[in-house]
Coordinates of N, CA and C in Angstrom, one line a residue:
M590 N -4.8 -8.8 -8.4 CA -5.2 -7.5 -9.0 C -5.3 -6.4 -7.9
E591 N -4.6 -5.3 -8.1 CA -4.6 -4.2 -7.2 C -5.9 -3.5 -7.1
Q592 N -6.3 -3.1 -5.9 CA -7.5 -2.3 -5.7 C -7.1 -0.8 -5.7
I593 N -8.0 0.0 -6.2 CA -7.8 1.5 -6.1 C -8.3 1.9 -4.7
V594 N -7.5 2.5 -3.9 CA -7.8 2.9 -2.6 C -8.1 4.4 -2.6
T595 N -9.2 4.8 -2.0 CA -9.5 6.3 -2.0 C -9.9 6.6 -0.5
D596 N -10.0 7.9 -0.3 CA -10.5 8.4 1.0 C -11.8 7.7 1.3
A597 N -12.7 7.6 0.3 CA -14.0 7.1 0.5 C -14.1 5.6 0.8
N598 N -13.2 4.8 0.2 CA -13.4 3.3 0.4 C -12.3 2.7 1.3
F599 N -11.4 3.6 1.9 CA -10.3 3.1 2.7 C -10.7 2.2 3.9
A600 N -11.7 2.7 4.7 CA -12.1 2.0 5.9 C -12.7 0.7 5.5
E601 N -13.4 0.6 4.4 CA -14.1 -0.6 4.0 C -13.0 -1.6 3.6
I602 N -11.9 -1.2 2.9 CA -10.9 -2.1 2.4 C -10.1 -2.6 3.5
I603 N -9.6 -1.8 4.5 CA -8.8 -2.3 5.6 C -9.6 -3.1 6.6
G604 N -10.9 -2.9 6.6 CA -11.7 -3.6 7.6 C -12.4 -4.9 7.0
G605 N -11.9 -5.3 5.8 CA -12.5 -6.4 5.1 C -12.2 -7.8 5.6
G606 N -11.4 -7.9 6.6 CA -11.0 -9.2 7.2 C -9.7 -9.8 6.8
K607 N -9.2 -9.4 5.6 CA -7.9 -9.9 5.1 C -6.9 -8.9 5.4
P608 N -5.6 -9.4 5.5 CA -4.5 -8.4 5.7 C -4.5 -7.5 4.4
V609 N -4.0 -6.3 4.6 CA -4.0 -5.3 3.5 C -2.6 -4.6 3.4
M610 N -2.2 -4.4 2.2 CA -1.0 -3.5 2.0 C -1.5 -2.4 1.1
V611 N -1.2 -1.1 1.4 CA -1.6 0.0 0.6 C -0.3 0.7 0.2
D612 N -0.2 0.9 -1.1 CA 0.9 1.6 -1.7 C 0.5 3.1 -2.0
F613 N 1.1 4.0 -1.3 CA 0.8 5.4 -1.5 C 1.8 6.0 -2.5
W614 N 1.3 6.5 -3.6 CA 2.1 6.9 -4.7 C 1.6 8.2 -5.4
A615 N 2.3 8.6 -6.4 CA 1.8 9.7 -7.3 C 2.5 9.5 -8.7
T616 N 1.8 10.0 -9.7 CA 2.3 9.8 -11.1 C 3.6 10.5 -11.3
W617 N 4.0 11.5 -10.6 CA 5.2 12.3 -10.9 C 6.4 11.7 -10.1
C618 N 6.2 10.7 -9.3 CA 7.2 10.1 -8.3 C 8.0 9.0 -9.0
G619 N 9.3 9.2 -9.3 CA 10.1 8.2 -9.9 C 10.2 6.9 -9.1
P620 N 10.6 7.0 -7.8 CA 10.6 5.7 -7.1 C 9.3 5.0 -7.0
C621 N 8.2 5.7 -7.1 CA 6.9 5.0 -7.1 C 6.7 4.2 -8.4
R622 N 7.1 4.8 -9.5 CA 7.1 4.1 -10.8 C 8.0 2.9 -10.8
M623 N 9.1 3.0 -10.1 CA 10.1 1.9 -10.0 C 9.5 0.7 -9.3
I624 N 8.8 0.9 -8.2 CA 8.2 -0.2 -7.5 C 6.8 -0.7 -8.0
A625 N 6.2 0.1 -8.8 CA 4.9 -0.3 -9.3 C 4.8 -1.7 -9.9
P626 N 5.7 -2.1 -10.8 CA 5.6 -3.4 -11.3 C 5.8 -4.5 -10.3
L627 N 6.6 -4.2 -9.2 CA 6.8 -5.2 -8.1 C 5.5 -5.4 -7.4
V628 N 4.8 -4.2 -7.1 CA 3.6 -4.3 -6.4 C 2.5 -5.0 -7.2
E629 N 2.5 -4.8 -8.5 CA 1.6 -5.6 -9.4 C 1.8 -7.1 -9.3
E630 N 3.1 -7.5 -9.4 CA 3.5 -8.9 -9.3 C 3.0 -9.5 -8.0
L631 N 3.3 -8.8 -6.9 CA 2.9 -9.2 -5.6 C 1.4 -9.3 -5.4
A632 N 0.7 -8.4 -6.0 CA -0.8 -8.5 -6.0 C -1.3 -9.8 -6.6
A633 N -0.6 -10.2 -7.7 CA -1.0 -11.4 -8.3 C -0.6 -12.6 -7.5
E634 N 0.6 -12.6 -6.9 CA 1.1 -13.7 -6.1 C 0.3 -13.9 -4.8
Y635 N -0.1 -12.8 -4.2 CA -0.8 -12.9 -2.9 C -2.3 -12.8 -3.1
D636 N -2.8 -12.9 -4.3 CA -4.2 -12.8 -4.6 C -5.0 -13.8 -3.7
G637 N -6.0 -13.4 -3.1 CA -6.8 -14.2 -2.2 C -6.3 -14.3 -0.8
K638 N -5.1 -13.9 -0.6 CA -4.5 -14.0 0.8 C -4.3 -12.6 1.4
V639 N -3.9 -11.6 0.6 CA -3.6 -10.2 1.0 C -4.3 -9.3 0.0
V640 N -5.0 -8.3 0.5 CA -5.5 -7.3 -0.4 C -4.4 -6.2 -0.6
I641 N -4.1 -6.0 -1.9 CA -3.0 -5.0 -2.2 C -3.7 -3.9 -3.0
G642 N -3.5 -2.7 -2.4 CA -4.2 -1.5 -3.0 C -3.2 -0.4 -3.2
K643 N -3.6 0.6 -4.1 CA -2.8 1.7 -4.4 C -3.6 3.0 -4.1
C644 N -3.0 4.0 -3.5 CA -3.7 5.2 -3.1 C -2.9 6.4 -3.7
N645 N -3.5 7.1 -4.7 CA -2.8 8.2 -5.3 C -2.9 9.4 -4.3
V646 N -1.8 9.9 -3.8 CA -1.8 11.0 -2.8 C -2.2 12.3 -3.4
D647 N -2.2 12.5 -4.7 CA -2.6 13.7 -5.3 C -4.1 13.8 -5.3
E648 N -4.8 12.6 -5.4 CA -6.2 12.6 -5.5 C -6.9 12.3 -4.2
N649 N -6.2 11.9 -3.2 CA -6.7 11.6 -1.9 C -5.8 12.2 -0.8
Q650 N -6.4 13.1 0.0 CA -5.6 13.7 1.0 C -5.8 13.3 2.4
E651 N -7.1 12.8 2.7 CA -7.5 12.5 4.1 C -6.6 11.3 4.6
V652 N -6.6 10.2 3.9 CA -5.9 9.0 4.4 C -4.4 9.3 4.6
P653 N -3.7 9.8 3.5 CA -2.3 10.1 3.7 C -2.0 11.0 4.9
M654 N -2.9 12.0 5.1 CA -2.7 12.9 6.3 C -2.9 12.1 7.6
K655 N -3.9 11.3 7.7 CA -4.2 10.5 8.9 C -3.0 9.6 9.3
Y656 N -2.3 9.1 8.3 CA -1.2 8.2 8.6 C 0.2 8.9 8.4
S657 N 0.2 10.2 8.4 CA 1.4 11.0 8.3 C 2.3 10.6 7.1
I658 N 1.7 10.4 6.0 CA 2.5 10.1 4.8 C 3.2 11.3 4.3
R659 N 4.5 11.4 4.5 CA 5.3 12.6 4.1 C 6.2 12.4 2.9
N660 N 6.5 11.1 2.7 CA 7.4 10.7 1.6 C 6.7 9.6 0.9
I661 N 6.9 9.5 -0.4 CA 6.3 8.4 -1.2 C 7.5 7.9 -2.1
P662 N 7.4 6.6 -2.4 CA 6.3 5.7 -2.0 C 6.4 5.3 -0.5
T663 N 5.2 5.1 0.0 CA 5.1 4.6 1.4 C 4.2 3.4 1.3
L664 N 4.6 2.3 1.9 CA 3.7 1.1 1.9 C 3.2 0.9 3.4
L665 N 1.9 0.9 3.6 CA 1.4 0.6 4.9 C 0.8 -0.8 4.9
F666 N 1.0 -1.5 6.0 CA 0.5 -2.9 6.2 C -0.5 -2.9 7.3
F667 N -1.7 -3.5 7.0 CA -2.7 -3.5 8.0 C -3.1 -5.0 8.3
K668 N -3.4 -5.3 9.6 CA -4.0 -6.6 9.9 C -5.1 -6.3 10.9
N669 N -6.3 -7.0 10.6 CA -7.5 -6.7 11.4 C -7.8 -5.3 11.5
G670 N -7.6 -4.5 10.4 CA -8.0 -3.1 10.4 C -7.0 -2.2 11.1
E671 N -5.9 -2.8 11.7 CA -4.9 -1.9 12.4 C -3.6 -1.8 11.7
L672 N -3.0 -0.7 11.7 CA -1.7 -0.5 11.1 C -0.7 -1.3 11.9
V673 N 0.1 -2.2 11.2 CA 1.1 -3.0 11.9 C 2.5 -2.7 11.4
D674 N 2.7 -2.2 10.2 CA 4.0 -1.9 9.7 C 4.0 -0.9 8.6
R675 N 5.1 -0.4 8.3 CA 5.2 0.6 7.1 C 6.6 0.5 6.5
M676 N 6.7 0.8 5.3 CA 8.0 0.9 4.6 C 8.0 2.2 3.8
V677 N 9.0 3.0 3.9 CA 9.1 4.2 3.2 C 10.3 4.2 2.2
G678 N 10.0 4.6 0.9 CA 11.0 4.6 -0.1 C 10.9 3.3 -0.9
A679 N 11.7 3.3 -2.0 CA 11.7 2.1 -2.9 C 12.3 0.9 -2.2
A680 N 11.7 -0.2 -2.4 CA 12.2 -1.5 -1.7 C 12.2 -2.6 -2.7
S681 N 12.9 -3.6 -2.4 CA 13.0 -4.8 -3.3 C 11.7 -5.6 -3.1
K682 N 11.5 -6.4 -4.1 CA 10.3 -7.3 -4.1 C 10.4 -8.3 -2.9
A683 N 11.6 -8.8 -2.7 CA 11.8 -9.7 -1.6 C 11.5 -9.1 -0.2
D684 N 12.0 -7.8 0.0 CA 11.7 -7.1 1.2 C 10.2 -6.9 1.4
I685 N 9.5 -6.5 0.4 CA 8.1 -6.3 0.5 C 7.4 -7.6 0.8
A686 N 7.8 -8.7 0.1 CA 7.2 -10.0 0.3 C 7.4 -10.5 1.8
K687 N 8.5 -10.2 2.4 CA 8.8 -10.5 3.8 C 7.7 -9.9 4.7
K688 N 7.4 -8.6 4.4 CA 6.4 -7.9 5.2 C 5.0 -8.5 5.0
L689 N 4.8 -8.9 3.7 CA 3.5 -9.5 3.4 C 3.3 -10.8 4.1
D690 N 4.4 -11.6 4.1 CA 4.4 -12.9 4.8 C 4.2 -12.8 6.3
A691 N 4.7 -11.7 6.9 CA 4.5 -11.5 8.3 C 3.1 -11.2 8.6
L692 N 2.3 -10.8 7.7 CA 0.8 -10.5 7.9 C 0.0 -11.8 8.0
L693 N 0.5 -12.8 7.3 CA -0.2 -14.1 7.2 C -0.1 -15.0 8.4

């Protein structure tokens, strides 16, 4: 199950001890809607191993600004609270899974 990531709960989510992937998206973004089902599937597959969250860039500005999110979708990967990788643009489920596996 994906978690909703906001400016208010971001630090708590990435600092929770598990690896984290955050999908930065917006409702009007076509490529974001394209990868949304893949992100949902991966959230189910990696449940208990990786926290997978979604951050709406229209509703949250602080975190996207802090990590220089200029294009969406952008996926950020965190380990031990630190940013370790990022993907910009639509990606295949296999490519995203490779990045998640690298976190484990």
